[in-house]
């Protein structure tokens, strides 16, 4: 018997859980317990007798799906929960396509190309067509193809669309449509789909095979969608089709946290839900369990400035908490030191973990300064959304072998594995294989597997090496469908020669690569044990299907746990930290200058600020610099307009004696900042006193001082370290860059 889980919910949450019939829109404010509502709603359906296999739950990370399934298993029992269809959009529809994809010409063992595979294939096509990769940039082309697919525009539709061809011509990419066509053809020939294909092909499957759509409409009597505001057009259509018969669709989300339009997310999906389902029920979860009252109230003031939203009033019953600290720095480097020092002080004075702190910025480029300043204070950190474990060379190398073993047609895996470790199959041979493949319209594997047929193209030594590679891959393929993934992966790691290659190396990075492969094998072991426990396939094919769909949040390892997190605000969605620093709060940086001319885009930037602020549990700090380096020049900045949208009673200005920053800057003519004025004064002083220069007493200097040096000119002290007489200062000079000077010998003049 399921325990009385409803007692764990507040009134609003209970209503959202027990009203299971018909379309429902659950608007969940930040920290309002939406995951709990989704979990308990599914548990409630199971308690009512709905078979687990009739429930479809779609999330945006495998981690979220796993946590929810674990909670449901704890309430309803693991034997019931294991039959739920629960996972990310991509993982669920990849599963359906493995069952139904043969109708579209795909084999069930198809490969899923990640972003780097897609770019590699596009790069090859650009080279084959002899195009200029400065015009035809692989990243831009991959993004254009992705946008087309997410709007259900196939290669043939793209080619026939006059507007798209005109856009490409204006961009000097006259052959964009041809690249898309060749890319789609090559993926199909390689029995591969990229991430966007998983959604587009599902839509095409349901369109072209109505009997398949009908079967899944019947199967999924209840559909639940998390983070509905982040769905794109393709995802929206799939959900709408599947829910058309039974109409028991529950979508959960928050329009105030819609921040992914650059990925194709459509806020209209959640705002217009009421138009799609006129008989819908609306449930609002407005109690924030995460943050202090001060943080919640400040966030409400920010988002109230947006017009396009579903009205709600989020509140908190937690302690009032400290006011939000606003830090002002003279320069961007000083901003970095301010934040690093504050983290260091709070960590030890409040007995916190490093992982309790996060620094959020608008662009990835801002991380450099914070990496430098944290390193100088020996503060451990991790960059969230940086190079994924699965993007490391040695991991991609061994995964390429796994992919070849499962799917011999995988072109990208073949390219990566055919001559690694080196076996004497050079680039010229590989190029010849692919040219023959294109000429004869067969796969590269077909060429090398039957290379004896093409003896005029390869010499005897090369033929022997090609057949050796084929024999090795075929040997690895034996028992692949019966042995568990760990046994087979270990066989490939050692049998391919990869482990020997790395062990023979003497460099430290090669030792690190061996450790990474060991970590991969450990992960595969954990996967097989979990799959066997849950009664799911534990083969190498099942492992590959799982690992191809992992997201950043799924990739975190134990070694990353107790570190300060550095990330973009976009990456912070769904996470929470005790202390959050939102940096670069300047009007030329956040909101992004690209949004300045569009009210719609400015509203999305404001939603991004709302998301960033509501990541904080106990305390939030907002930081800006009065001067920031851009293209080597120190340029003045204004505080972000978003700072002025928060009532000053929620803010604390410790550096200015409690006085807020200038509030009317948007209406004033630009005035030089004090730092600029001091620098100018220093320059004038140097010109007037160049013959009689003497330095100030070293004890007079503080961080942020404008100074003068007889050789380097005028500058700003960024940091001071050490004890007298060995005190050093890092000084950013206007024309000579940064210098580290021993103050007792530097002869710096304080201005």
Coordinates of N, CA, C and O in Angstrom, one line a residue, residues 340-497:
X340 N 36.6 36.8 -5.1 CA 37.4 35.7 -4.6 C 37.6 35.9 -3.1 O 37.5 35.0 -2.3
X341 N 37.9 37.2 -2.7 CA 38.1 37.5 -1.3 C 36.9 37.2 -0.5 O 36.9 36.7 0.7
X342 N 35.7 37.6 -1.0 CA 34.5 37.4 -0.3 C 34.1 35.9 -0.1 O 33.7 35.5 1.0
X343 N 34.4 35.1 -1.1 CA 34.2 33.7 -1.0 C 35.1 33.1 0.0 O 34.7 32.3 0.9
X344 N 36.3 33.5 0.0 CA 37.3 33.0 0.9 C 36.9 33.3 2.4 O 36.9 32.4 3.3
X345 N 36.5 34.6 2.6 CA 36.2 35.0 4.0 C 34.9 34.3 4.5 O 34.9 33.8 5.6
X346 N 33.9 34.2 3.6 CA 32.6 33.6 4.0 C 32.8 32.1 4.3 O 32.2 31.5 5.2
X347 N 33.6 31.4 3.5 CA 33.8 30.0 3.6 C 34.3 29.6 5.0 O 33.9 28.7 5.6
X348 N 35.3 30.4 5.4 CA 36.0 30.1 6.7 C 35.2 30.7 7.9 O 35.1 30.0 9.0
X349 N 34.7 31.9 7.7 CA 34.0 32.5 8.9 C 32.6 31.8 9.1 O 32.2 31.8 10.3
X350 N 32.0 31.2 8.1 CA 30.7 30.6 8.3 C 30.8 29.0 8.2 O 29.7 28.4 8.2
X351 N 32.0 28.5 8.1 CA 32.2 27.0 8.1 C 31.4 26.4 7.0 O 30.6 25.4 7.2
X352 N 31.5 26.9 5.8 CA 30.8 26.4 4.6 C 31.7 25.5 3.8 O 32.9 25.5 4.0
X353 N 31.1 24.9 2.8 CA 31.9 24.1 1.8 C 32.1 25.0 0.6 O 31.3 25.9 0.3
X354 N 33.2 24.7 -0.2 CA 33.4 25.5 -1.4 C 32.2 25.3 -2.4 O 31.8 26.3 -3.1
X355 N 31.6 24.2 -2.3 CA 30.5 23.9 -3.3 C 29.2 24.7 -2.9 O 28.2 24.7 -3.7
X356 N 29.2 25.4 -1.8 CA 28.1 26.3 -1.4 C 28.1 27.6 -2.2 O 27.1 28.3 -2.2
X357 N 29.1 27.8 -3.0 CA 29.3 29.1 -3.7 C 29.2 28.9 -5.3 O 29.8 27.9 -5.8
X358 N 28.6 29.8 -5.9 CA 28.5 29.8 -7.4 C 28.7 31.2 -7.9 O 28.2 32.2 -7.3
X359 N 29.5 31.4 -9.0 CA 29.7 32.7 -9.6 C 29.0 32.5 -11.0 O 29.4 31.7 -11.8
X360 N 28.0 33.4 -11.3 CA 27.3 33.3 -12.5 C 27.6 34.6 -13.4 O 27.6 35.7 -12.9
X361 N 27.8 34.3 -14.6 CA 28.2 35.4 -15.6 C 27.4 35.3 -16.8 O 26.8 34.2 -17.1
X362 N 27.3 36.4 -17.6 CA 26.5 36.4 -18.8 C 27.2 35.7 -20.0 O 26.5 35.0 -20.8
X363 N 28.5 35.8 -20.1 CA 29.2 35.1 -21.2 C 30.4 34.3 -20.7 O 31.0 34.6 -19.7
X364 N 30.7 33.2 -21.4 CA 31.8 32.3 -21.0 C 33.1 33.0 -20.9 O 33.9 32.7 -20.0
X365 N 33.3 34.1 -21.7 CA 34.6 34.8 -21.7 C 34.9 35.4 -20.3 O 36.1 35.6 -20.0
X366 N 33.9 35.7 -19.5 CA 34.1 36.3 -18.2 C 34.7 35.4 -17.2 O 35.2 35.9 -16.2
X367 N 34.8 34.1 -17.5 CA 35.3 33.2 -16.5 C 36.8 33.4 -16.3 O 37.3 33.1 -15.2
X368 N 37.5 33.9 -17.3 CA 39.0 34.0 -17.1 C 39.4 34.7 -15.9 O 40.3 34.2 -15.1
X369 N 38.9 35.9 -15.7 CA 39.3 36.7 -14.5 C 39.0 35.9 -13.2 O 39.8 35.9 -12.3
X370 N 37.9 35.3 -13.1 CA 37.5 34.6 -11.9 C 38.4 33.3 -11.7 O 38.7 33.0 -10.5
X371 N 38.7 32.7 -12.8 CA 39.7 31.6 -12.7 C 41.0 32.0 -12.1 O 41.6 31.4 -11.2
X372 N 41.5 33.2 -12.6 CA 42.8 33.7 -12.2 C 42.8 34.1 -10.7 O 43.6 33.7 -9.9
X373 N 41.7 34.8 -10.3 CA 41.7 35.3 -8.9 C 41.4 34.2 -7.9 O 41.9 34.2 -6.8
X374 N 40.6 33.2 -8.3 CA 40.4 32.0 -7.4 C 41.6 31.2 -7.3 O 42.0 30.7 -6.2
X375 N 42.4 31.1 -8.4 CA 43.6 30.3 -8.3 C 44.6 30.9 -7.4 O 45.3 30.3 -6.6
X376 N 44.7 32.3 -7.4 CA 45.7 33.0 -6.6 C 45.4 32.8 -5.1 O 46.3 32.9 -4.3
X377 N 44.1 32.5 -4.8 CA 43.8 32.3 -3.4 C 43.7 30.8 -3.1 O 43.2 30.4 -2.0
X378 N 44.1 30.0 -4.0 CA 44.1 28.5 -3.8 C 42.7 28.0 -3.5 O 42.5 27.1 -2.7
X379 N 41.7 28.6 -4.2 CA 40.3 28.2 -4.0 C 40.0 27.2 -5.2 O 40.1 27.6 -6.3
X380 N 39.6 26.0 -4.8 CA 39.2 25.0 -5.9 C 38.0 25.4 -6.6 O 37.0 25.9 -6.0
X381 N 37.9 25.3 -7.9 CA 36.7 25.6 -8.7 C 36.6 24.7 -9.8 O 37.5 23.9 -10.2
X382 N 35.4 24.7 -10.4 CA 35.1 23.9 -11.6 C 34.3 24.8 -12.5 O 33.5 25.6 -12.1
X383 N 34.5 24.6 -13.8 CA 33.7 25.4 -14.8 C 32.6 24.5 -15.3 O 32.9 23.5 -16.0
X384 N 31.4 24.8 -15.0 CA 30.3 24.0 -15.4 C 30.0 24.3 -16.8 O 30.0 25.4 -17.3
X385 N 29.8 23.2 -17.6 CA 29.5 23.4 -19.0 C 30.8 23.6 -19.8 O 30.8 23.9 -21.0
X386 N 32.0 23.3 -19.2 CA 33.2 23.3 -19.9 C 33.4 22.0 -20.7 O 32.4 21.3 -21.0
X387 N 34.6 21.6 -20.9 CA 34.9 20.3 -21.6 C 34.3 19.2 -20.9 O 34.7 18.8 -19.8
X388 N 33.3 18.5 -21.5 CA 32.7 17.3 -20.9 C 33.7 16.2 -20.8 O 34.6 16.0 -21.6
X389 N 33.5 15.3 -19.8 CA 34.3 14.1 -19.7 C 34.3 13.3 -21.0 O 35.3 12.8 -21.5
X390 N 33.1 13.3 -21.6 CA 32.9 12.5 -22.8 C 33.5 13.2 -24.1 O 33.4 12.6 -25.2
X391 N 34.0 14.4 -23.9 CA 34.6 15.1 -25.1 C 36.1 15.0 -25.1 O 36.7 15.4 -26.0
X392 N 36.6 14.4 -24.1 CA 38.1 14.2 -24.0 C 38.5 13.2 -25.1 O 37.8 12.2 -25.4
X393 N 39.7 13.5 -25.7 CA 40.2 12.7 -26.8 C 40.2 11.2 -26.6 O 39.6 10.4 -27.4
X394 N 40.8 10.8 -25.5 CA 40.9 9.3 -25.2 C 39.5 8.7 -25.0 O 39.3 7.5 -25.4
X395 N 38.6 9.4 -24.5 CA 37.2 8.9 -24.3 C 36.5 8.8 -25.7 O 35.9 7.8 -26.0
X396 N 36.6 9.8 -26.5 CA 36.0 9.8 -27.8 C 36.7 8.7 -28.7 O 36.0 8.0 -29.5
X397 N 38.0 8.4 -28.5 CA 38.7 7.4 -29.2 C 38.1 6.0 -28.9 O 37.8 5.2 -29.8
X398 N 37.9 5.7 -27.6 CA 37.4 4.4 -27.3 C 35.9 4.3 -27.6 O 35.5 3.2 -28.0
X399 N 35.2 5.4 -27.4 CA 33.8 5.3 -27.8 C 33.6 5.1 -29.3 O 32.6 4.5 -29.7
X400 N 34.6 5.6 -30.1 CA 34.5 5.3 -31.5 C 34.6 3.8 -31.8 O 33.9 3.3 -32.7
X401 N 35.4 3.1 -31.1 CA 35.5 1.7 -31.2 C 34.2 1.0 -30.8 O 33.7 0.1 -31.5
X402 N 33.6 1.5 -29.7 CA 32.3 0.9 -29.3 C 31.3 1.1 -30.4 O 30.5 0.2 -30.7
X403 N 31.3 2.3 -31.0 CA 30.3 2.6 -32.0 C 30.5 1.7 -33.3 O 29.5 1.3 -33.9
X404 N 31.8 1.5 -33.6 CA 32.0 0.7 -34.8 C 31.6 -0.7 -34.6 O 31.1 -1.4 -35.5
X405 N 31.8 -1.2 -33.4 CA 31.4 -2.6 -33.1 C 29.9 -2.8 -33.2 O 29.4 -3.8 -33.7
X406 N 29.2 -1.7 -32.8 CA 27.7 -1.8 -32.8 C 27.2 -1.5 -34.2 O 26.2 -2.1 -34.7
X407 N 27.8 -0.5 -34.9 CA 27.2 0.0 -36.1 C 28.4 0.2 -37.1 O 29.1 1.2 -37.1
X408 N 28.6 -0.8 -38.0 CA 29.8 -0.7 -38.9 C 29.7 0.4 -39.9 O 30.7 0.8 -40.5
X409 N 28.5 1.0 -40.1 CA 28.3 2.0 -41.1 C 28.7 3.4 -40.6 O 28.6 4.4 -41.3
X410 N 29.0 3.5 -39.3 CA 29.2 4.8 -38.7 C 30.5 5.4 -39.2 O 31.6 5.1 -38.8
X411 N 30.4 6.4 -40.1 CA 31.5 7.0 -40.8 C 32.5 7.7 -39.8 O 33.7 7.6 -39.9
X412 N 31.9 8.5 -38.9 CA 32.7 9.3 -38.0 C 33.5 8.4 -37.1 O 34.7 8.7 -36.8
X413 N 32.9 7.3 -36.6 CA 33.6 6.4 -35.8 C 34.7 5.7 -36.5 O 35.8 5.4 -36.0
X414 N 34.5 5.4 -37.8 CA 35.5 4.7 -38.6 C 36.7 5.6 -38.8 O 37.8 5.2 -38.7
X415 N 36.4 6.9 -39.1 CA 37.5 7.8 -39.3 C 38.4 7.9 -38.1 O 39.6 8.0 -38.2
X416 N 37.8 7.9 -36.9 CA 38.5 8.0 -35.7 C 39.3 6.8 -35.3 O 40.4 6.9 -34.6
X417 N 38.8 5.6 -35.6 CA 39.4 4.4 -35.1 C 40.3 3.6 -36.1 O 41.1 2.8 -35.7
X418 N 40.1 3.9 -37.4 CA 40.8 3.1 -38.4 C 42.3 3.1 -38.3 O 43.0 2.1 -38.6
X419 N 42.9 4.2 -37.8 CA 44.3 4.3 -37.7 C 44.8 4.8 -36.3 O 45.8 5.4 -36.1
X420 N 43.9 4.4 -35.3 CA 44.3 4.7 -33.9 C 44.1 3.5 -33.0 O 42.9 3.0 -33.0
X421 N 45.1 3.0 -32.4 CA 46.5 3.3 -32.5 C 47.0 3.1 -33.9 O 46.5 2.3 -34.7
X422 N 48.1 3.8 -34.2 CA 48.6 3.8 -35.6 C 48.9 2.3 -36.1 O 49.5 1.5 -35.4
X423 N 48.3 2.0 -37.3 CA 48.5 0.7 -37.9 C 48.8 0.8 -39.3 O 48.6 -0.1 -40.1
X424 N 49.3 2.0 -39.7 CA 49.9 2.2 -41.1 C 48.8 2.5 -42.1 O 49.1 2.3 -43.3
X425 N 47.6 2.9 -41.7 CA 46.6 3.3 -42.7 C 46.5 4.8 -42.7 O 45.9 5.4 -41.8
X426 N 47.2 5.4 -43.6 CA 47.3 6.9 -43.6 C 46.1 7.6 -44.2 O 45.1 7.1 -44.6
X427 N 46.3 9.0 -44.1 CA 45.2 9.9 -44.5 C 44.9 9.7 -46.0 O 43.7 9.8 -46.4
X428 N 45.9 9.4 -46.8 CA 45.6 9.2 -48.3 C 44.8 8.0 -48.5 O 43.8 8.0 -49.3
X429 N 45.0 6.9 -47.8 CA 44.2 5.7 -47.9 C 42.8 6.0 -47.4 O 41.8 5.5 -48.1
X430 N 42.6 6.6 -46.3 CA 41.3 6.9 -45.8 C 40.5 7.8 -46.8 O 39.3 7.6 -47.1
X431 N 41.2 8.8 -47.4 CA 40.6 9.7 -48.4 C 40.1 8.8 -49.6 O 39.0 9.0 -50.1
X432 N 40.9 7.9 -50.0 CA 40.6 7.0 -51.1 C 39.4 6.2 -50.8 O 38.5 6.0 -51.7
X433 N 39.3 5.7 -49.6 CA 38.1 4.9 -49.2 C 36.8 5.7 -49.3 O 35.8 5.2 -49.8
X434 N 36.9 6.9 -48.8 CA 35.7 7.8 -48.8 C 35.4 8.2 -50.2 O 34.2 8.4 -50.6
X435 N 36.3 8.4 -51.1 CA 36.1 8.8 -52.5 C 35.4 7.6 -53.2 O 34.4 7.8 -54.0
X436 N 35.9 6.4 -53.0 CA 35.3 5.2 -53.6 C 33.8 5.0 -53.1 O 32.9 4.7 -53.8
X437 N 33.7 5.3 -51.8 CA 32.4 5.2 -51.1 C 31.4 6.1 -51.8 O 30.2 5.7 -52.1
X438 N 31.8 7.4 -52.1 CA 30.9 8.3 -52.7 C 30.6 8.0 -54.2 O 29.5 8.0 -54.7
X439 N 31.7 7.5 -54.8 CA 31.6 7.2 -56.3 C 30.6 6.0 -56.5 O 29.8 6.0 -57.4
X440 N 30.7 5.0 -55.6 CA 29.9 3.7 -55.8 C 28.6 3.7 -55.0 O 27.9 2.8 -55.0
X441 N 28.5 4.8 -54.2 CA 27.3 5.0 -53.3 C 27.1 3.8 -52.4 O 26.0 3.2 -52.2
X442 N 28.2 3.4 -51.8 CA 28.1 2.4 -50.7 C 28.9 2.9 -49.5 O 29.6 3.9 -49.6
X443 N 28.8 2.2 -48.4 CA 29.4 2.8 -47.2 C 30.9 2.5 -47.2 O 31.4 1.6 -47.8
X444 N 31.7 3.3 -46.5 CA 33.1 3.1 -46.4 C 33.4 1.7 -45.8 O 34.4 1.1 -46.2
X445 N 32.6 1.2 -44.9 CA 32.9 -0.1 -44.3 C 32.8 -1.2 -45.4 O 33.6 -2.1 -45.4
X446 N 31.8 -1.0 -46.3 CA 31.7 -2.0 -47.4 C 33.0 -2.0 -48.3 O 33.4 -3.1 -48.8
X447 N 33.6 -0.8 -48.4 CA 34.8 -0.8 -49.2 C 35.9 -1.6 -48.5 O 36.6 -2.4 -49.1
X448 N 36.1 -1.3 -47.2 CA 37.3 -2.0 -46.5 C 37.0 -3.4 -46.2 O 37.9 -4.3 -46.2
X449 N 35.7 -3.7 -46.0 CA 35.3 -5.1 -45.6 C 35.6 -6.0 -46.9 O 35.8 -7.2 -46.7
X450 N 35.4 -5.4 -48.0 CA 35.6 -6.2 -49.3 C 36.7 -5.5 -50.1 O 36.6 -5.4 -51.3
X451 N 37.7 -5.1 -49.4 CA 38.8 -4.4 -50.1 C 39.5 -5.2 -51.2 O 40.1 -4.6 -52.1
X452 N 39.4 -6.5 -51.1 CA 40.0 -7.4 -52.1 C 39.4 -7.1 -53.5 O 40.1 -7.3 -54.5
X453 N 38.2 -6.6 -53.5 CA 37.5 -6.3 -54.8 C 38.1 -5.1 -55.5 O 37.9 -4.9 -56.7
X454 N 38.8 -4.3 -54.6 CA 39.3 -3.0 -55.2 C 40.8 -3.0 -55.1 O 41.4 -2.0 -54.8
X455 N 41.4 -4.1 -55.5 CA 42.8 -4.3 -55.4 C 43.6 -3.3 -56.2 O 44.7 -3.0 -55.9
X456 N 43.0 -2.8 -57.3 CA 43.7 -1.8 -58.1 C 43.9 -0.4 -57.4 O 44.7 0.4 -57.8
X457 N 43.1 -0.2 -56.3 CA 43.2 1.0 -55.6 C 44.1 1.0 -54.4 O 44.5 2.0 -53.8
X458 N 44.5 -0.2 -53.9 CA 45.3 -0.4 -52.7 C 46.4 -1.3 -52.9 O 46.2 -2.4 -53.6
X459 N 47.6 -1.0 -52.4 CA 48.7 -2.0 -52.5 C 48.5 -3.1 -51.6 O 47.7 -3.1 -50.6
X460 N 49.4 -4.2 -51.7 CA 49.2 -5.4 -50.9 C 49.4 -5.1 -49.4 O 48.6 -5.6 -48.6
X461 N 50.3 -4.2 -49.0 CA 50.5 -3.9 -47.6 C 49.3 -3.2 -47.0 O 48.9 -3.5 -45.9
X462 N 48.7 -2.3 -47.8 CA 47.6 -1.5 -47.3 C 46.4 -2.5 -47.1 O 45.6 -2.4 -46.2
X463 N 46.2 -3.4 -48.1 CA 45.1 -4.3 -48.1 C 45.2 -5.2 -46.8 O 44.2 -5.4 -46.2
X464 N 46.4 -5.6 -46.5 CA 46.6 -6.5 -45.3 C 46.2 -5.7 -44.0 O 45.5 -6.2 -43.1
X465 N 46.6 -4.4 -44.0 CA 46.2 -3.6 -42.8 C 44.7 -3.4 -42.7 O 44.1 -3.4 -41.6
X466 N 44.1 -3.1 -43.8 CA 42.6 -2.8 -43.8 C 41.9 -4.1 -43.4 O 41.0 -4.0 -42.5
X467 N 42.3 -5.2 -43.9 CA 41.6 -6.5 -43.5 C 41.9 -6.8 -42.0 O 41.0 -7.4 -41.4
X468 N 43.0 -6.4 -41.5 CA 43.3 -6.6 -40.1 C 42.4 -5.8 -39.2 O 41.9 -6.3 -38.2
X469 N 42.1 -4.6 -39.7 CA 41.2 -3.7 -38.9 C 39.8 -4.3 -39.0 O 39.1 -4.4 -37.9
X470 N 39.4 -4.8 -40.1 CA 38.0 -5.4 -40.3 C 37.9 -6.6 -39.4 O 36.9 -6.8 -38.7
X471 N 38.9 -7.4 -39.4 CA 38.9 -8.7 -38.6 C 38.8 -8.3 -37.1 O 38.0 -9.0 -36.3
X472 N 39.5 -7.3 -36.7 CA 39.5 -6.9 -35.3 C 38.1 -6.4 -34.9 O 37.5 -6.9 -33.9
X473 N 37.5 -5.6 -35.7 CA 36.1 -5.1 -35.4 C 35.1 -6.2 -35.4 O 34.2 -6.3 -34.5
X474 N 35.2 -7.1 -36.4 CA 34.3 -8.3 -36.4 C 34.5 -9.2 -35.2 O 33.5 -9.7 -34.7
X475 N 35.7 -9.3 -34.7 CA 35.9 -10.2 -33.5 C 35.3 -9.5 -32.3 O 34.7 -10.2 -31.5
X476 N 35.5 -8.2 -32.2 CA 34.8 -7.5 -31.1 C 33.3 -7.6 -31.1 O 32.6 -7.6 -30.1
X477 N 32.8 -7.7 -32.3 CA 31.3 -7.8 -32.5 C 30.7 -9.1 -32.0 O 29.5 -9.2 -31.7
X478 N 31.5 -10.1 -31.9 CA 31.0 -11.4 -31.5 C 30.5 -11.3 -30.0 O 31.1 -10.7 -29.2
X479 N 29.4 -11.9 -29.8 CA 28.7 -12.0 -28.4 C 28.4 -10.6 -27.9 O 28.1 -10.4 -26.7
X480 N 28.4 -9.6 -28.8 CA 28.1 -8.2 -28.3 C 26.7 -8.1 -27.8 O 26.5 -7.3 -26.9
X481 N 25.8 -8.8 -28.3 CA 24.4 -8.7 -27.9 C 24.1 -9.5 -26.6 O 23.0 -9.4 -26.1
X482 N 25.1 -10.3 -26.2 CA 24.8 -11.2 -25.0 C 25.7 -10.8 -23.8 O 25.2 -10.8 -22.6
X483 N 26.9 -10.4 -24.1 CA 27.8 -10.0 -23.0 C 27.4 -8.7 -22.4 O 26.9 -7.8 -23.1
X484 N 27.7 -8.5 -21.1 CA 27.4 -7.2 -20.6 C 28.4 -6.1 -21.0 O 29.5 -6.5 -21.5
X485 N 28.0 -4.9 -21.0 CA 28.8 -3.8 -21.5 C 30.2 -3.7 -20.9 O 31.2 -3.4 -21.6
X486 N 30.3 -4.0 -19.6 CA 31.6 -3.8 -19.0 C 32.6 -4.9 -19.5 O 33.8 -4.5 -19.8
X487 N 32.2 -6.1 -19.7 CA 33.1 -7.2 -20.2 C 33.5 -6.8 -21.6 O 34.7 -6.9 -21.9
X488 N 32.6 -6.4 -22.4 CA 32.9 -6.1 -23.8 C 33.8 -4.9 -23.9 O 34.7 -4.8 -24.7
X489 N 33.5 -3.8 -23.1 CA 34.3 -2.6 -23.2 C 35.7 -2.8 -22.7 O 36.6 -2.3 -23.3
X490 N 35.9 -3.7 -21.7 CA 37.3 -4.0 -21.3 C 38.0 -4.7 -22.4 O 39.2 -4.5 -22.6
X491 N 37.3 -5.7 -23.0 CA 37.9 -6.4 -24.1 C 38.4 -5.5 -25.2 O 39.5 -5.6 -25.8
X492 N 37.6 -4.5 -25.6 CA 37.9 -3.6 -26.6 C 39.1 -2.6 -26.2 O 40.0 -2.4 -27.0
X493 N 39.0 -2.1 -25.0 CA 40.0 -1.2 -24.5 C 41.4 -1.8 -24.6 O 42.4 -1.2 -25.0
X494 N 41.5 -3.1 -24.2 CA 42.8 -3.8 -24.3 C 43.1 -4.4 -25.6 O 44.2 -4.3 -26.2
X495 N 42.1 -5.0 -26.3 CA 42.3 -5.6 -27.5 C 42.6 -4.7 -28.7 O 43.3 -5.1 -29.7
X496 N 42.1 -3.5 -28.6 CA 42.4 -2.5 -29.7 C 43.8 -1.9 -29.7 O 44.2 -1.4 -30.7
X497 N 44.5 -2.1 -28.5 CA 45.8 -1.5 -28.4 C 45.8 -0.1 -27.8 O 46.9 0.5 -27.6

